[in-house]
mmCIF file of C-alpha atoms and ligand atoms in Angstrom:
data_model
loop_
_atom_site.group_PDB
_atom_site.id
_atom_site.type_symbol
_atom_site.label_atom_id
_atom_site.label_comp_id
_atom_site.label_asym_id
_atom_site.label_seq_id
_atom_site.Cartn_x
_atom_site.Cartn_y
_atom_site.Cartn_z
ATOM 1 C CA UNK B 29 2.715 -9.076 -16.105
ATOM 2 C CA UNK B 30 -0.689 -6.875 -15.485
ATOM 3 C CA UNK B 31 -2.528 -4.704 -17.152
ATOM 4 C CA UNK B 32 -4.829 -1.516 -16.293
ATOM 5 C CA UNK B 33 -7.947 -1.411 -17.717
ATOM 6 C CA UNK B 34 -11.533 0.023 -16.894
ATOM 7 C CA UNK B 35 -13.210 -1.562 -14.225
ATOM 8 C CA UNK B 36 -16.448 -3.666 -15.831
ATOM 9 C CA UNK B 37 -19.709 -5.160 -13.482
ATOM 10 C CA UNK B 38 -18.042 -8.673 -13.845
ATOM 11 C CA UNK B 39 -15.246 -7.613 -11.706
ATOM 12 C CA UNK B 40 -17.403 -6.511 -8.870
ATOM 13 C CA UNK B 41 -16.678 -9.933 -6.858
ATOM 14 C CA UNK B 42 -13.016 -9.697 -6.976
ATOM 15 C CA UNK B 43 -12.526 -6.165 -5.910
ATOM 16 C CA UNK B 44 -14.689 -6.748 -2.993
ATOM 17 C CA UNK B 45 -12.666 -9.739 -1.836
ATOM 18 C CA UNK B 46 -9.225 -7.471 -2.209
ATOM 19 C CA UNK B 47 -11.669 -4.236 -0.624
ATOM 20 C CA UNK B 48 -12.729 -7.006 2.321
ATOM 21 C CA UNK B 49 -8.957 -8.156 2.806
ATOM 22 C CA UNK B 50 -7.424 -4.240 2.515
ATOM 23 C CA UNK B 51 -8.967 -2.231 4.439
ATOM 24 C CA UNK B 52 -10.848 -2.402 8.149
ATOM 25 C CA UNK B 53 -13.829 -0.031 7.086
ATOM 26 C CA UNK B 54 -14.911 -1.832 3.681
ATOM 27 C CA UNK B 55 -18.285 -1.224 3.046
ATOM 28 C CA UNK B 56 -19.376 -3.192 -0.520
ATOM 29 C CA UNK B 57 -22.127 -1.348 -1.270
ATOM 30 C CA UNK B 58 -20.168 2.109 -1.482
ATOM 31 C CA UNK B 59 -18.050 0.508 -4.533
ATOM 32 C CA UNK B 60 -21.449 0.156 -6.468
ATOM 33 C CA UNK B 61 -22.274 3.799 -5.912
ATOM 34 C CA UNK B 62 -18.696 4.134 -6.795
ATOM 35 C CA UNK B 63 -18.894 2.674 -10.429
ATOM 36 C CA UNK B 64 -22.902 3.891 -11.094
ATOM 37 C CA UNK B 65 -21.989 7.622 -10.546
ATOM 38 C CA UNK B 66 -18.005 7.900 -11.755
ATOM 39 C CA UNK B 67 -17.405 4.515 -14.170
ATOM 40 C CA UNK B 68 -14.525 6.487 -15.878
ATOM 41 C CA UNK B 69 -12.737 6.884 -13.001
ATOM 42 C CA UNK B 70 -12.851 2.949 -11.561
ATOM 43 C CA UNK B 71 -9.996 1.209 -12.641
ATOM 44 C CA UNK B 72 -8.246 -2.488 -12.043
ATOM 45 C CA UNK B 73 -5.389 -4.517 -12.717
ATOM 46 C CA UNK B 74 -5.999 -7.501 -14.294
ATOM 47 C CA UNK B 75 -3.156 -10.681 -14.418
ATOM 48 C CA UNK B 76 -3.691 -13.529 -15.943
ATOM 49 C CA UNK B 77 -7.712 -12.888 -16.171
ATOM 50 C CA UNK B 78 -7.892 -12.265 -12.290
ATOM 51 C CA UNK B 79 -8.359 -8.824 -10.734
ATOM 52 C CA UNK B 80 -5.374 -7.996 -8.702
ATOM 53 C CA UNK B 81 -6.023 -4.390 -7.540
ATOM 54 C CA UNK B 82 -7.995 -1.215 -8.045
ATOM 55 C CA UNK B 83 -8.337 2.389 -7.758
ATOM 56 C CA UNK B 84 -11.213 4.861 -7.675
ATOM 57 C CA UNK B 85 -10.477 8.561 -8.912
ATOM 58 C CA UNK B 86 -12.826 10.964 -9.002
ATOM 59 C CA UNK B 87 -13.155 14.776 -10.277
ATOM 60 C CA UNK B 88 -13.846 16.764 -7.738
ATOM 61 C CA UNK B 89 -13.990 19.986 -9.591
ATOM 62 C CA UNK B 90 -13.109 21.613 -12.892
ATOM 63 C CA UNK B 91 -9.176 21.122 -11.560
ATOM 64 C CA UNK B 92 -9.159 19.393 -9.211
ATOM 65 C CA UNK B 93 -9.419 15.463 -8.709
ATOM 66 C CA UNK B 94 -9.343 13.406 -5.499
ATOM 67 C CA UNK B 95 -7.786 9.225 -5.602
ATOM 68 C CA UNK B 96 -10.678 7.955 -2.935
ATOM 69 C CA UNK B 97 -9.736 4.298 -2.875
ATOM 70 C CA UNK B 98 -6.846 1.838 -4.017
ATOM 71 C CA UNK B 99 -5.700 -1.519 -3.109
ATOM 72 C CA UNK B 100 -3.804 -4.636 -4.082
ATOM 73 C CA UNK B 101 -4.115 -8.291 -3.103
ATOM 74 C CA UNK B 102 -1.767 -9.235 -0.480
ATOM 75 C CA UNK B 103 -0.193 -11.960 -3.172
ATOM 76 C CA UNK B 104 0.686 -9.168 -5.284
ATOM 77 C CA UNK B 105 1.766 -6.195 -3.567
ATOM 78 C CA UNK B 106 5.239 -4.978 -4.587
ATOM 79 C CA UNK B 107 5.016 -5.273 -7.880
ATOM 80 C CA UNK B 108 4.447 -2.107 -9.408
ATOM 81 C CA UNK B 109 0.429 -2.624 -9.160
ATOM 82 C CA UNK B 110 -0.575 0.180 -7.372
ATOM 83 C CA UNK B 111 2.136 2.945 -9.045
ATOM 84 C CA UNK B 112 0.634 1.675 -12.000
ATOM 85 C CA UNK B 113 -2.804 2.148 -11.302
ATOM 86 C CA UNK B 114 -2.317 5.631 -9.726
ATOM 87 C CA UNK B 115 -0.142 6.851 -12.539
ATOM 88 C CA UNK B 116 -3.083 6.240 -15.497
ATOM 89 C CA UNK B 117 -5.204 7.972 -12.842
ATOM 90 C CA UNK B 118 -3.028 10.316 -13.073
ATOM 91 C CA UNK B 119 -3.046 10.525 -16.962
ATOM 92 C CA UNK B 120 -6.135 10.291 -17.209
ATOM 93 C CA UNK B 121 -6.681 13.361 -14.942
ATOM 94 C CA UNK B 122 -4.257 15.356 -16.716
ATOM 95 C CA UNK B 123 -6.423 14.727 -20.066
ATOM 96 C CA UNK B 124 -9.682 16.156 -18.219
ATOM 97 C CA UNK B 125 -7.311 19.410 -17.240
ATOM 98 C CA UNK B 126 -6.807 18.279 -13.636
ATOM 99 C CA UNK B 127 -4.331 20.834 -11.509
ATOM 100 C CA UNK B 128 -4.425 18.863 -8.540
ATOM 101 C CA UNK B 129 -4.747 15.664 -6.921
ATOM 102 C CA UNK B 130 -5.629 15.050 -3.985
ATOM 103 C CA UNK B 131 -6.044 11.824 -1.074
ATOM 104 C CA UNK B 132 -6.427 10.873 2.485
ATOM 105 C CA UNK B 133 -4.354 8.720 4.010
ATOM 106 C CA UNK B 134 -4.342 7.076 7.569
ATOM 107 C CA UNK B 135 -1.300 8.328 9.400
ATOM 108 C CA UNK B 136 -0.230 4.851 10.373
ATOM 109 C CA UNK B 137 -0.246 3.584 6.094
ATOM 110 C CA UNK B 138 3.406 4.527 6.123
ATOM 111 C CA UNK B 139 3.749 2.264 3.034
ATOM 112 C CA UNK B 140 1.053 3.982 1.321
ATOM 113 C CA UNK B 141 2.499 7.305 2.311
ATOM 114 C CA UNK B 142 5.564 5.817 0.803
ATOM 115 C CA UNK B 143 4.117 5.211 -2.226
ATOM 116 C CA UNK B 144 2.210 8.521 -2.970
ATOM 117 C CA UNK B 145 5.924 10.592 -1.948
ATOM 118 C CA UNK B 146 7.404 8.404 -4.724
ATOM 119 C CA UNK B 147 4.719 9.812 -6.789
ATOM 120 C CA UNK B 148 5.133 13.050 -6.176
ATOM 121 C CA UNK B 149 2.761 13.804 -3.391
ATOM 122 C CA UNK B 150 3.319 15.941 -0.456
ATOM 123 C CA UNK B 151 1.826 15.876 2.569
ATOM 124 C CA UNK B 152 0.049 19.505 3.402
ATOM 125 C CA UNK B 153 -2.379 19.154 5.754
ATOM 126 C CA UNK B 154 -3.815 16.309 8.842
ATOM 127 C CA UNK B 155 -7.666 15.734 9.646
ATOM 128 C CA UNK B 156 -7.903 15.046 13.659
ATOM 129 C CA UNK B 157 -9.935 11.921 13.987
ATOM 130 C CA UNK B 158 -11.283 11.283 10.004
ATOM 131 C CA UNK B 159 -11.717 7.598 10.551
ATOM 132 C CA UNK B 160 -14.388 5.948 12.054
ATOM 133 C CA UNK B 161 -11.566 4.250 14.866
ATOM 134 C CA UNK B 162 -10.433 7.928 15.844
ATOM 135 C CA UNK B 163 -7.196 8.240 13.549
ATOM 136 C CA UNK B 164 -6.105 10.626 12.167
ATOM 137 C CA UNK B 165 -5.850 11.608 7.941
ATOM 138 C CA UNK B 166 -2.971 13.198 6.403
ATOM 139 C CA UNK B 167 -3.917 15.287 3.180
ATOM 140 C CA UNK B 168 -1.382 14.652 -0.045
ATOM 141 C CA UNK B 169 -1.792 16.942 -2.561
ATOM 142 C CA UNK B 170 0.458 15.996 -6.116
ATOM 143 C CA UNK B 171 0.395 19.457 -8.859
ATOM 144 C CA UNK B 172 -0.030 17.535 -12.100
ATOM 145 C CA UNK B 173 2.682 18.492 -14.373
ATOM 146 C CA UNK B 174 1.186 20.131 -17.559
HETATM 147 C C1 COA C 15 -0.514 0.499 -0.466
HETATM 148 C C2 COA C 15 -0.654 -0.574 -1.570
HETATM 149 C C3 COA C 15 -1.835 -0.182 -2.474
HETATM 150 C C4 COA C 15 0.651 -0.619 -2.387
HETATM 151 O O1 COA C 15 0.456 -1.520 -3.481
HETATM 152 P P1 COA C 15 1.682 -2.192 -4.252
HETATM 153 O O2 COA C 15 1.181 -2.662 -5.578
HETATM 154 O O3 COA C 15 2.338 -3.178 -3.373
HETATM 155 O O4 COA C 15 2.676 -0.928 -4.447
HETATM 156 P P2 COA C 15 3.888 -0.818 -5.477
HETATM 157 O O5 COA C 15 4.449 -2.167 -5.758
HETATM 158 O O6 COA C 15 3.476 0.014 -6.639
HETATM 159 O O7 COA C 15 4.950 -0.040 -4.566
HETATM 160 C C5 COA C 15 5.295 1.313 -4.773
HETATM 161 C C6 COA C 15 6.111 1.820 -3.594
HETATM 162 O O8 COA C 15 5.353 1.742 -2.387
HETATM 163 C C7 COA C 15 6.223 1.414 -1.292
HETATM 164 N N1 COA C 15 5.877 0.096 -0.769
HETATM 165 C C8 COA C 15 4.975 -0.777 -1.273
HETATM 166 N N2 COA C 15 4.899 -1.868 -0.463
HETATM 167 C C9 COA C 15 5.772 -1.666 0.552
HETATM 168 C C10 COA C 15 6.110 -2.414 1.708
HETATM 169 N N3 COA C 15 5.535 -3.600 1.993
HETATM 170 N N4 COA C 15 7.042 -1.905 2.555
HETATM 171 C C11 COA C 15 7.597 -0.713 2.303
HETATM 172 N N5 COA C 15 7.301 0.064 1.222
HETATM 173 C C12 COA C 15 6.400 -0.416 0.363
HETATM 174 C C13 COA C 15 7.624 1.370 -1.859
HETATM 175 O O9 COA C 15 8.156 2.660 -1.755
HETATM 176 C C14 COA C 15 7.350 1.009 -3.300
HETATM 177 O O10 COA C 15 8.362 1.443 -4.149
HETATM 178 P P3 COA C 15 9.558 0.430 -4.596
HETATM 179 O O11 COA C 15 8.871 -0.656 -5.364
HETATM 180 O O12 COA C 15 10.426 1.299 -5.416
HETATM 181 O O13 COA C 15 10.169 -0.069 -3.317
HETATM 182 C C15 COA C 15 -0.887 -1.984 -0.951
HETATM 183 O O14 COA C 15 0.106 -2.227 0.033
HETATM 184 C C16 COA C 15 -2.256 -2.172 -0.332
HETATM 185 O O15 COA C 15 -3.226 -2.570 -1.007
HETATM 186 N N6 COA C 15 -2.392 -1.861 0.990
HETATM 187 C C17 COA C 15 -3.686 -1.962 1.674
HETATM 188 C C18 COA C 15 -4.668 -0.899 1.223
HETATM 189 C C19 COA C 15 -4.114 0.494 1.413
HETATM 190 O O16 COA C 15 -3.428 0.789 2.385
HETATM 191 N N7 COA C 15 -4.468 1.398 0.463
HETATM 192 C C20 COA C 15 -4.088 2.785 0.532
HETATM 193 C C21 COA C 15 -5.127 3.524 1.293
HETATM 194 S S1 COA C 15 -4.776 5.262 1.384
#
């Protein structure tokens, strides 16, 4: 079993070493800025005292809030994790008066597309080139239900 809680300093190491092993473009620094100017919005999943993922959400206007970042260790993908994580985002935008939700999302992560349909994102728009390699971003957009 995990839980979600609020992401605290002591947990920097661990979500670096799950940042380092996610993603090609990790930059460690970023997450630091991350938690200094939005620590409401930094969350992780913690089992058996060890971080297992995280998410960054961010409010991006009065109604409208953006998911920047979330991964899970490779050990413990498939698990619920990450639709755990992204739904108390989710909650917890809905209690600031969110509308919408938005994320990027390389058009090759077809298992993180997967997961953000199941959530009720859609797909609405595609950024030529976003990434730093050339690819290309889709935009998902979810309406937060009231
Ligand atoms: C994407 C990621 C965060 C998913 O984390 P997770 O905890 O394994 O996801 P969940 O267990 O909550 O899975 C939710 C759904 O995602 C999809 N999914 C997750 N892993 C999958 C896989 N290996 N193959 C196919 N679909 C998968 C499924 O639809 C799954 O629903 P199901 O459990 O009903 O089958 C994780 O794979 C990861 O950290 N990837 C690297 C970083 C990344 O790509 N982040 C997203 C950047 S936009």
């Amino acid at each position: 079993m995990f839980l979600i809680r609020k992401f605290m300093p002591r947990d920097f190491k661990q979500v670096i070493s799950i940042e380092e092993e996610a993603f090609r473009d990790h930059d460690k620094f970023l997450y630091m800025k991350l938690y200094e100017m939005n620590s409401e919005g930094f969350l992780v999943a913690e089992m058996d005292g060890v971080v297992v993922g995280f998410a960054v959400g961010m409010l991006i206007s009065k109604f409208e809030g953006r998911i920047f970042s979330i991964a899970v260790d490779k050990k413990n993908r498939m698990q619920g994790v990450a639709t755990s994580l992204i739904k108390e985002l989710l909650n917890n935008f809905r209690k600031n008066g969110v509308i919408i939700v938005r994320l990027e999302v390389r058009k090759s992560n077809l298992i993180a597309q997967e997961l953000y349909q199941k959530l009720g994102f859609n797909i609405v728009d595609t950024i030529h080139r976003y990434y730093y390699d050339g690819e290309s971003a889709l935009i998902m957009r979810k309406i937060i239900d009231r």
